[in-house]
């Protein structure tokens, strides 16, 4: 037809994988890097939640009637029970930022005629990160430490009774029924404690974030100013036998952290769940062994016995000249094993990875000997 050339010009060009422009558009767009300051809006480790169970459905009120059977008696069924509000630990969740301040279970349906019971209300499931502590009035009521673990935060109300339930020899035509009961109402405090195998503990600018970036794929912010890390980061160290060791980068502590100075108590609680500790010490400062003494004092003041967990001392920044001078002095003052490395250049990271695996194997054997299952990632 005479319009065919015009239609060919107006039609969009066919997709071609050989075209450089089209091939570039097909690439997956990488996520924009989020700074540590922006990440504070997304990472929430405390949340106050009001939960209300679903209300039970009311009982039915009806009488059976059909031709030649007018007085068939009561046939109102019972109402359905209200749904529960259930907290469920999910390994994919890393923060409490997606948890809303209010949840309510679904209501049960009202009982129908012909002895039909009302349907029960569906349960409301709230996904929370693994390691969430549930408190009520300051008392711990649940500790969700395993993936898939559930806790009923609020029970749904029971359904009402229909008039069929009240049939008796004395009352052959009951007209009364009961409404559904309201659901349980509670106010809970959710507190997240990061669950990891190893925890990097050290003062600000000791190189914890740089070390985590060197041994895992985690990308915490790294800068030359104190308190660069404001949120705990968890990196996964992969081994050839497919074992995975989780290492948590705890924000830097200062003297008096157990008295809530600096970031203080907000992040000391994340160290509680770590099975063994990695003390990161800056070798370039004068008398680096005093850092280890101060760190152990802060941990012990926060929780007795916390500083006695299996540990290793990591002397960071061995690439500096002053660090090589302080290394033999540190080993004389410290009874624990000292691993000197450089997170910036990657020197001697293999020794740390091998010792980290040894600590993990000891932890797994200890848990299995106790009849408990070790935490897996």
XYZ file of N, CA and C in Angstrom, residues 108-313:
618
model
N -12.857 -12.304 63.798
C -13.613 -13.483 63.410
C -14.980 -13.114 62.860
N -15.519 -13.988 62.051
C -16.822 -13.716 61.439
C -17.953 -14.148 62.372
N -19.096 -13.549 62.147
C -20.278 -13.840 62.961
C -20.863 -15.203 62.587
N -21.416 -15.890 63.579
C -22.058 -17.170 63.311
C -23.309 -17.014 62.454
N -23.557 -18.017 61.618
C -24.704 -17.946 60.710
C -25.815 -18.896 61.112
N -26.790 -18.955 60.278
C -27.921 -19.853 60.507
C -27.548 -21.276 60.093
N -28.444 -22.200 60.349
C -28.253 -23.619 60.037
C -26.997 -24.171 60.728
N -26.757 -23.697 61.954
C -25.633 -24.151 62.776
C -24.275 -23.920 62.105
N -24.189 -22.910 61.261
C -22.922 -22.602 60.598
C -22.062 -21.734 61.508
N -20.852 -22.200 61.758
C -19.920 -21.436 62.573
C -19.253 -20.353 61.726
N -18.921 -19.242 62.373
C -18.198 -18.187 61.686
C -16.736 -18.559 61.486
N -16.126 -18.052 60.444
C -14.719 -18.349 60.153
C -13.812 -17.646 61.163
N -12.713 -18.302 61.505
C -11.728 -17.690 62.395
C -10.956 -16.603 61.662
N -10.568 -15.572 62.398
C -9.769 -14.509 61.815
C -8.354 -14.969 61.508
N -7.784 -14.485 60.438
C -6.415 -14.852 60.058
C -5.418 -14.222 61.033
N -4.313 -14.905 61.228
C -3.274 -14.390 62.112
C -2.470 -13.297 61.408
N -2.032 -12.330 62.170
C -1.183 -11.255 61.659
C 0.269 -11.576 62.021
N 1.091 -11.821 61.010
C 2.495 -12.149 61.222
C 3.347 -10.889 61.028
N 4.200 -10.635 61.986
C 5.103 -9.482 61.942
C 6.531 -10.023 61.885
N 7.239 -9.762 60.804
C 8.606 -10.242 60.648
C 9.572 -9.312 61.390
N 10.419 -9.913 62.197
C 11.434 -9.171 62.946
C 12.784 -9.829 62.709
N 13.893 -9.116 62.891
C 15.208 -9.724 62.677
C 15.521 -10.787 63.730
N 16.394 -11.710 63.364
C 16.880 -12.698 64.318
C 17.726 -11.982 65.376
N 17.462 -12.271 66.638
C 18.130 -11.584 67.732
C 17.279 -10.510 68.369
N 15.964 -10.507 68.066
C 15.075 -9.502 68.634
C 14.655 -9.915 70.036
N 14.762 -8.985 70.955
C 14.360 -9.186 72.348
C 13.029 -8.483 72.553
N 12.050 -9.192 73.107
C 10.718 -8.645 73.345
C 10.555 -8.391 74.837
N 10.244 -7.149 75.180
C 10.078 -6.770 76.575
C 8.698 -6.174 76.803
N 8.206 -6.371 78.024
C 6.941 -5.776 78.451
C 7.119 -5.254 79.872
N 6.968 -3.955 80.010
C 7.183 -3.291 81.299
C 8.589 -3.543 81.837
N 9.563 -3.571 80.927
C 10.945 -3.762 81.329
C 11.364 -5.199 81.551
N 10.438 -6.165 81.465
C 10.745 -7.574 81.674
C 10.808 -8.293 80.332
N 11.791 -9.170 80.175
C 11.950 -9.925 78.938
C 10.906 -11.034 78.883
N 10.097 -11.035 77.834
C 9.060 -12.059 77.668
C 9.380 -13.020 76.530
N 10.279 -12.635 75.630
C 10.646 -13.533 74.524
C 12.001 -13.116 73.986
N 12.724 -14.100 73.472
C 14.034 -13.880 72.867
C 14.093 -14.711 71.588
N 13.947 -14.042 70.456
C 13.884 -14.724 69.167
C 15.289 -14.804 68.579
N 15.937 -15.936 68.783
C 17.330 -16.108 68.362
C 17.488 -17.081 67.203
N 16.425 -17.756 66.780
C 16.512 -18.724 65.691
C 15.603 -18.296 64.545
N 16.030 -18.609 63.320
C 15.228 -18.284 62.148
C 13.923 -19.086 62.169
N 12.804 -18.412 61.973
C 11.494 -19.050 61.977
C 10.860 -19.155 63.347
N 11.552 -18.729 64.403
C 10.977 -18.799 65.748
C 9.831 -17.794 65.871
N 8.766 -18.202 66.563
C 7.565 -17.375 66.656
C 7.215 -17.099 68.114
N 6.554 -15.973 68.316
C 6.060 -15.602 69.643
C 4.710 -14.920 69.458
N 3.700 -15.424 70.167
C 2.355 -14.839 70.083
C 2.332 -13.584 70.944
N 2.334 -12.440 70.290
C 2.369 -11.168 71.011
C 1.017 -10.811 71.595
N -0.077 -11.131 70.899
C -1.421 -10.816 71.388
C -2.374 -11.893 70.892
N -3.124 -12.483 71.819
C -4.091 -13.513 71.467
C -5.387 -12.881 70.975
N -6.002 -13.546 70.009
C -7.302 -13.094 69.534
C -8.416 -13.489 70.487
N -9.489 -12.738 70.439
C -10.626 -13.011 71.315
C -11.412 -14.236 70.874
N -12.056 -14.894 71.832
C -12.872 -16.078 71.528
C -14.184 -15.651 70.886
N -14.681 -16.499 70.007
C -15.945 -16.209 69.346
C -17.138 -16.378 70.280
N -18.207 -15.647 70.003
C -19.412 -15.718 70.823
C -20.213 -16.983 70.561
N -21.097 -17.294 71.483
C -21.951 -18.474 71.352
C -23.278 -18.097 70.709
N -23.699 -18.939 69.742
C -25.003 -18.725 69.130
C -26.130 -19.242 70.015
N -27.375 -18.930 69.627
C -28.491 -19.355 70.475
C -28.691 -20.867 70.464
N -28.104 -21.572 69.495
C -28.167 -23.035 69.503
C -27.412 -23.597 70.703
N -26.390 -22.901 71.176
C -25.578 -23.368 72.295
C -26.379 -23.399 73.594
N -27.401 -22.553 73.710
C -28.149 -22.413 74.957
C -29.440 -23.242 74.954
N -29.572 -24.156 74.004
C -30.745 -25.020 73.969
C -30.700 -26.026 75.120
N -31.758 -26.156 75.845
C -31.847 -27.099 76.956
C -33.292 -27.563 77.079
N -33.518 -28.539 77.976
C -34.884 -29.031 78.183
C -35.774 -27.962 78.806
N -35.155 -27.083 79.615
C -35.947 -26.029 80.242
C -36.219 -24.883 79.277
N -35.348 -24.656 78.320
C -35.519 -23.552 77.374
C -35.364 -24.124 75.968
N -36.495 -24.410 75.335
C -36.465 -25.027 74.008
C -36.338 -23.999 72.893
N -36.492 -22.726 73.200
C -36.395 -21.680 72.171
C -35.596 -20.505 72.714
N -34.282 -20.700 72.954
C -33.470 -19.583 73.492
C -33.312 -18.481 72.451
N -33.464 -17.256 72.930
C -33.344 -16.097 72.046
C -32.053 -15.304 72.280
N -31.312 -15.655 73.279
C -30.120 -14.857 73.580
C -28.879 -15.563 73.029
N -27.879 -14.762 72.796
C -26.573 -15.205 72.282
C -25.520 -14.264 72.864
N -24.258 -14.621 72.735
C -23.186 -13.810 73.319
C -22.332 -13.187 72.212
N -21.869 -11.977 72.439
C -20.971 -11.354 71.455
C -19.566 -11.924 71.579
N -18.737 -11.641 70.589
C -17.345 -12.098 70.620
C -16.514 -11.301 71.618
N -15.528 -11.945 72.203
C -14.669 -11.276 73.165
C -13.605 -10.439 72.448
N -13.219 -9.323 73.041
C -12.152 -8.512 72.413
C -10.802 -9.212 72.512
N -9.906 -8.871 71.610
C -8.570 -9.455 71.601
C -7.670 -8.868 72.677
N -6.630 -9.574 72.979
C -5.665 -9.108 73.974
C -4.923 -7.879 73.462
N -4.698 -6.934 74.347
C -4.002 -5.697 73.985
C -2.756 -5.544 74.851
N -1.615 -5.313 74.205
C -0.348 -5.189 74.920
C 0.503 -4.102 74.262
N 1.410 -3.554 75.040
C 2.409 -2.608 74.547
C 3.774 -3.242 74.790
N 4.503 -3.520 73.718
C 5.761 -4.240 73.798
C 6.904 -3.349 73.327
N 8.065 -3.602 73.893
C 9.285 -2.934 73.458
C 10.176 -3.964 72.757
N 10.484 -3.709 71.505
C 11.348 -4.587 70.720
C 12.762 -4.019 70.724
N 13.716 -4.877 70.986
C 15.118 -4.468 71.064
C 15.957 -5.454 70.268
N 16.707 -4.938 69.314
C 17.510 -5.782 68.436
C 18.934 -5.880 68.952
N 19.405 -7.109 69.086
C 20.798 -7.372 69.434
C 21.402 -8.209 68.313
N 22.387 -7.635 67.637
C 22.964 -8.276 66.460
C 23.531 -9.648 66.819
N 23.127 -10.650 66.059
C 23.604 -12.008 66.267
C 24.716 -12.304 65.263
N 25.923 -12.509 65.760
C 27.070 -12.821 64.904
C 28.013 -13.734 65.669
N 28.876 -14.414 64.922
C 29.842 -15.290 65.576
C 30.957 -14.493 66.240
N 31.503 -13.527 65.533
C 32.628 -12.739 66.041
C 32.252 -11.274 66.048
N 32.786 -10.540 67.010
C 32.538 -9.117 67.112
C 33.845 -8.347 67.127
N 33.940 -7.338 66.260
C 35.115 -6.475 66.223
C 34.939 -5.373 67.259
N 35.797 -5.367 68.259
C 35.703 -4.410 69.357
C 36.959 -3.555 69.352
N 36.774 -2.249 69.431
C 37.921 -1.358 69.440
C 37.495 0.080 69.585
N 38.473 0.940 69.749
C 38.212 2.366 69.854
C 37.996 2.964 68.466
N 37.444 4.181 68.382
C 37.240 4.799 67.061
C 38.553 4.939 66.294
N 38.452 4.743 64.992
C 39.589 4.842 64.065
C 40.664 3.798 64.322
N 40.277 2.671 64.910
C 41.241 1.578 65.069
C 41.358 0.743 63.801
N 40.410 0.905 62.863
C 40.466 0.164 61.605
C 39.521 -1.010 61.541
N 38.445 -0.997 62.328
C 37.513 -2.135 62.334
C 36.753 -2.221 61.013
N 36.259 -1.092 60.530
C 35.501 -1.110 59.277
C 36.388 -1.495 58.101
N 37.616 -1.003 58.092
C 38.541 -1.379 57.019
C 38.847 -2.865 57.055
N 38.966 -3.414 58.252
C 39.235 -4.846 58.372
C 38.049 -5.669 57.902
N 36.835 -5.230 58.217
C 35.648 -5.967 57.769
C 35.520 -5.918 56.255
N 35.849 -4.795 55.653
C 35.818 -4.703 54.192
C 36.873 -5.607 53.557
N 37.989 -5.825 54.261
C 39.076 -6.624 53.695
C 38.780 -8.117 53.743
N 38.039 -8.588 54.757
C 37.828 -10.030 54.906
C 36.448 -10.471 54.451
N 35.554 -9.544 54.100
C 34.204 -9.914 53.669
C 33.762 -8.956 52.575
N 32.514 -9.136 52.146
C 31.950 -8.274 51.107
C 31.141 -7.122 51.688
N 31.142 -6.962 52.980
C 30.438 -5.839 53.590
C 31.131 -4.535 53.207
N 30.355 -3.481 53.087
C 30.876 -2.189 52.667
C 30.513 -1.087 53.668
N 31.023 -1.177 54.884
C 30.784 -0.067 55.813
C 31.592 1.158 55.410
N 31.122 2.312 55.846
C 31.808 3.554 55.498
C 33.156 3.620 56.200
N 34.156 4.123 55.482
C 35.505 4.272 56.011
C 35.938 5.718 55.807
N 36.350 6.370 56.880
C 36.821 7.749 56.802
C 37.793 8.001 57.945
N 38.500 9.129 57.865
C 39.556 9.442 58.826
C 39.055 10.349 59.940
N 37.838 10.120 60.405
C 37.340 10.894 61.542
C 36.657 9.933 62.509
N 36.621 10.282 63.804
C 36.035 9.354 64.789
C 34.546 9.143 64.550
N 34.077 7.987 64.982
C 32.665 7.596 64.895
C 32.170 7.633 63.450
N 32.989 7.135 62.535
C 32.519 6.980 61.159
C 31.397 5.957 61.098
N 31.556 4.861 61.818
C 30.541 3.810 61.870
C 29.537 4.136 62.967
N 28.293 4.305 62.582
C 27.233 4.626 63.536
C 26.268 3.469 63.744
N 26.385 2.434 62.919
C 25.481 1.288 63.010
C 26.291 0.009 62.901
N 25.857 -1.061 63.567
C 26.569 -2.340 63.414
C 26.439 -2.884 61.995
N 27.524 -3.379 61.462
C 27.539 -4.028 60.151
C 27.971 -5.476 60.340
N 27.360 -6.370 59.587
C 27.684 -7.788 59.658
C 28.220 -8.221 58.307
N 29.428 -8.751 58.308
C 30.035 -9.296 57.101
C 30.196 -10.802 57.224
N 30.103 -11.503 56.109
C 30.176 -12.963 56.084
C 31.503 -13.374 55.458
N 32.266 -14.167 56.213
C 33.536 -14.702 55.729
C 33.277 -16.112 55.198
N 33.548 -16.340 53.923
C 33.283 -17.627 53.270
C 34.562 -18.463 53.240
N 34.381 -19.755 53.515
C 35.493 -20.706 53.463
C 35.233 -21.734 52.360
N 36.283 -22.487 52.009
C 36.179 -23.402 50.874
C 35.234 -24.563 51.136
N 35.026 -24.924 52.400
C 34.091 -26.007 52.714
C 32.678 -25.473 52.948
N 32.400 -24.286 52.428
C 31.072 -23.663 52.458
C 30.619 -23.271 53.859
N 31.514 -23.241 54.801
C 31.176 -22.696 56.114
C 31.222 -21.172 56.051
N 30.321 -20.541 56.791
C 30.227 -19.095 56.791
C 30.317 -18.591 58.229
N 31.217 -17.659 58.454
C 31.415 -17.065 59.764
C 30.985 -15.603 59.692
N 30.078 -15.227 60.562
C 29.561 -13.864 60.585
C 30.399 -13.016 61.532
N 30.867 -11.876 61.032
C 31.689 -10.951 61.809
C 30.950 -9.616 61.873
N 30.739 -9.112 63.087
C 30.010 -7.866 63.292
C 30.983 -6.740 63.588
N 30.789 -5.624 62.901
C 31.572 -4.413 63.143
C 30.796 -3.537 64.107
N 31.209 -3.533 65.364
C 30.529 -2.753 66.393
C 31.082 -1.332 66.373
N 30.240 -0.295 66.425
C 30.761 1.080 66.465
C 31.747 1.283 67.600
N 32.664 2.210 67.406
C 33.766 2.420 68.339
C 33.315 2.797 69.732
N 34.006 2.247 70.722
C 33.729 2.548 72.124
C 34.754 3.551 72.642
N 34.379 4.256 73.691
C 35.293 5.180 74.354
C 35.272 4.894 75.841
N 36.159 5.534 76.585
C 36.174 5.367 78.024
C 34.866 5.894 78.618
N 34.259 5.092 79.483
C 32.971 5.450 80.059
C 31.791 5.033 79.211
N 32.005 4.111 78.264
C 30.894 3.671 77.411
C 29.834 2.955 78.223
N 30.244 2.226 79.294
C 29.244 1.535 80.113
C 28.380 2.517 80.895
N 28.792 3.789 80.960
C 27.983 4.840 81.570
C 27.234 5.649 80.524
N 27.110 5.071 79.346
C 26.361 5.647 78.223
C 27.052 6.879 77.650
N 28.367 6.921 77.711
C 29.102 7.997 77.067
C 29.398 7.611 75.619
N 29.455 8.634 74.760
C 29.642 8.349 73.340
C 28.417 7.641 72.786
N 28.641 6.587 72.016
C 27.535 5.744 71.555
C 27.100 4.774 72.637
N 28.019 4.449 73.557
C 27.697 3.818 74.828
C 26.822 2.600 74.776
N 25.774 2.629 75.611
C 24.928 1.456 75.843
C 24.189 1.025 74.584
N 23.982 1.977 73.664
C 23.203 1.648 72.470
C 23.844 0.537 71.660
N 25.186 0.399 71.729
C 25.854 -0.594 70.910
C 26.658 -1.587 71.720
N 26.802 -1.360 73.013
C 27.397 -2.401 73.849
C 26.530 -3.647 73.878
N 25.209 -3.455 73.743
C 24.309 -4.608 73.782
C 24.495 -5.527 72.578
N 25.017 -4.979 71.454
C 25.225 -5.820 70.278
C 26.393 -6.781 70.465
N 27.271 -6.507 71.438
C 28.399 -7.397 71.680
C 27.966 -8.616 72.474
N 26.819 -8.538 73.170
C 26.380 -9.647 74.015
C 26.178 -10.926 73.220
N 25.707 -10.832 71.977
C 25.368 -12.012 71.183
C 26.570 -12.608 70.458
N 27.717 -11.932 70.475
C 28.898 -12.451 69.785
C 29.510 -13.603 70.574
N 29.838 -14.691 69.896
C 30.376 -15.884 70.562
C 31.846 -15.705 70.928
N 32.602 -14.976 70.134
C 33.984 -14.677 70.467
C 34.291 -13.278 69.952
N 35.320 -12.659 70.532
C 35.608 -11.251 70.288
C 36.952 -11.091 69.592
N 37.026 -10.092 68.729
C 38.249 -9.714 68.042
C 38.587 -8.280 68.458
N 39.546 -8.151 69.356
C 39.955 -6.822 69.815
C 40.881 -6.200 68.773
N 40.481 -5.080 68.217
C 41.273 -4.380 67.207
C 41.994 -3.226 67.891
N 43.317 -3.275 67.856
C 44.163 -2.290 68.524
C 44.990 -1.561 67.479
N 45.084 -0.245 67.613
C 45.894 0.572 66.716
C 47.345 0.526 67.198
N 48.219 -0.107 66.429
C 49.612 -0.263 66.829
C 50.415 1.022 66.707
N 49.894 2.011 65.999
C 50.674 3.218 65.771
C 50.621 4.197 66.930
N 49.731 4.009 67.896
C 49.617 4.927 69.026
C 50.586 4.498 70.121
N 51.000 5.420 70.998
C 51.888 5.031 72.104
C 51.170 4.109 73.092
N 51.881 3.105 73.564
C 51.381 2.124 74.524
C 50.030 1.534 74.074
N 50.008 0.787 72.974
C 48.727 0.254 72.467
C 48.076 -0.757 73.404
N 48.835 -1.351 74.333
C 48.229 -2.324 75.237
C 47.237 -1.682 76.204
N 47.337 -0.381 76.410
C 46.355 0.291 77.272
C 44.963 0.286 76.624
N 44.893 0.250 75.304
C 43.592 0.166 74.629
C 42.876 -1.134 74.991
N 43.640 -2.228 74.995
C 43.045 -3.517 75.331
C 42.548 -3.533 76.772
N 43.306 -2.941 77.690
C 42.882 -2.891 79.086
C 41.612 -2.073 79.244
N 41.539 -0.941 78.565
C 40.338 -0.097 78.663
C 39.130 -0.778 78.038
N 39.330 -1.486 76.925
C 38.210 -2.173 76.279
C 37.660 -3.278 77.173
N 38.549 -4.057 77.758
C 38.087 -5.127 78.648
C 37.384 -4.560 79.879
N 37.853 -3.441 80.372
C 37.202 -2.832 81.538
C 35.786 -2.380 81.195
N 35.601 -1.793 80.012
C 34.266 -1.339 79.614
C 33.316 -2.521 79.420
N 33.799 -3.600 78.821
C 32.948 -4.771 78.617
C 32.574 -5.416 79.952
N 33.534 -5.504 80.857
C 33.272 -6.132 82.148
C 32.349 -5.270 83.000
N 32.466 -3.947 82.884
C 31.589 -3.064 83.637
C 30.164 -3.115 83.104
N 30.025 -3.373 81.809
C 28.674 -3.475 81.227
C 28.003 -4.789 81.584
N 28.732 -5.894 81.464
C 28.193 -7.222 81.798
C 29.339 -8.085 82.316
N 29.169 -8.617 83.473
C 30.218 -9.409 84.094
C 30.441 -10.689 83.292
N 31.703 -10.979 83.000
C 32.051 -12.162 82.236
C 32.115 -11.948 80.739
N 31.740 -10.750 80.254
C 31.741 -10.506 78.814
C 33.156 -10.443 78.261
N 34.097 -9.915 79.058
C 35.484 -9.808 78.594
C 36.232 -11.131 78.654
N 35.645 -12.170 79.256
C 36.308 -13.460 79.388
C 35.976 -14.425 78.258
N 35.255 -13.985 77.258
C 34.925 -14.859 76.139
C 36.176 -15.111 75.285
N 36.166 -16.202 74.500
C 37.318 -16.462 73.627
C 37.606 -15.271 72.726
N 38.875 -14.915 72.616
C 39.217 -13.694 71.905
C 40.595 -13.820 71.278
N 40.922 -12.837 70.469
C 42.237 -12.676 69.878
C 42.464 -11.178 69.717
N 43.706 -10.759 69.881
C 44.074 -9.353 69.757
C 44.643 -9.128 68.362
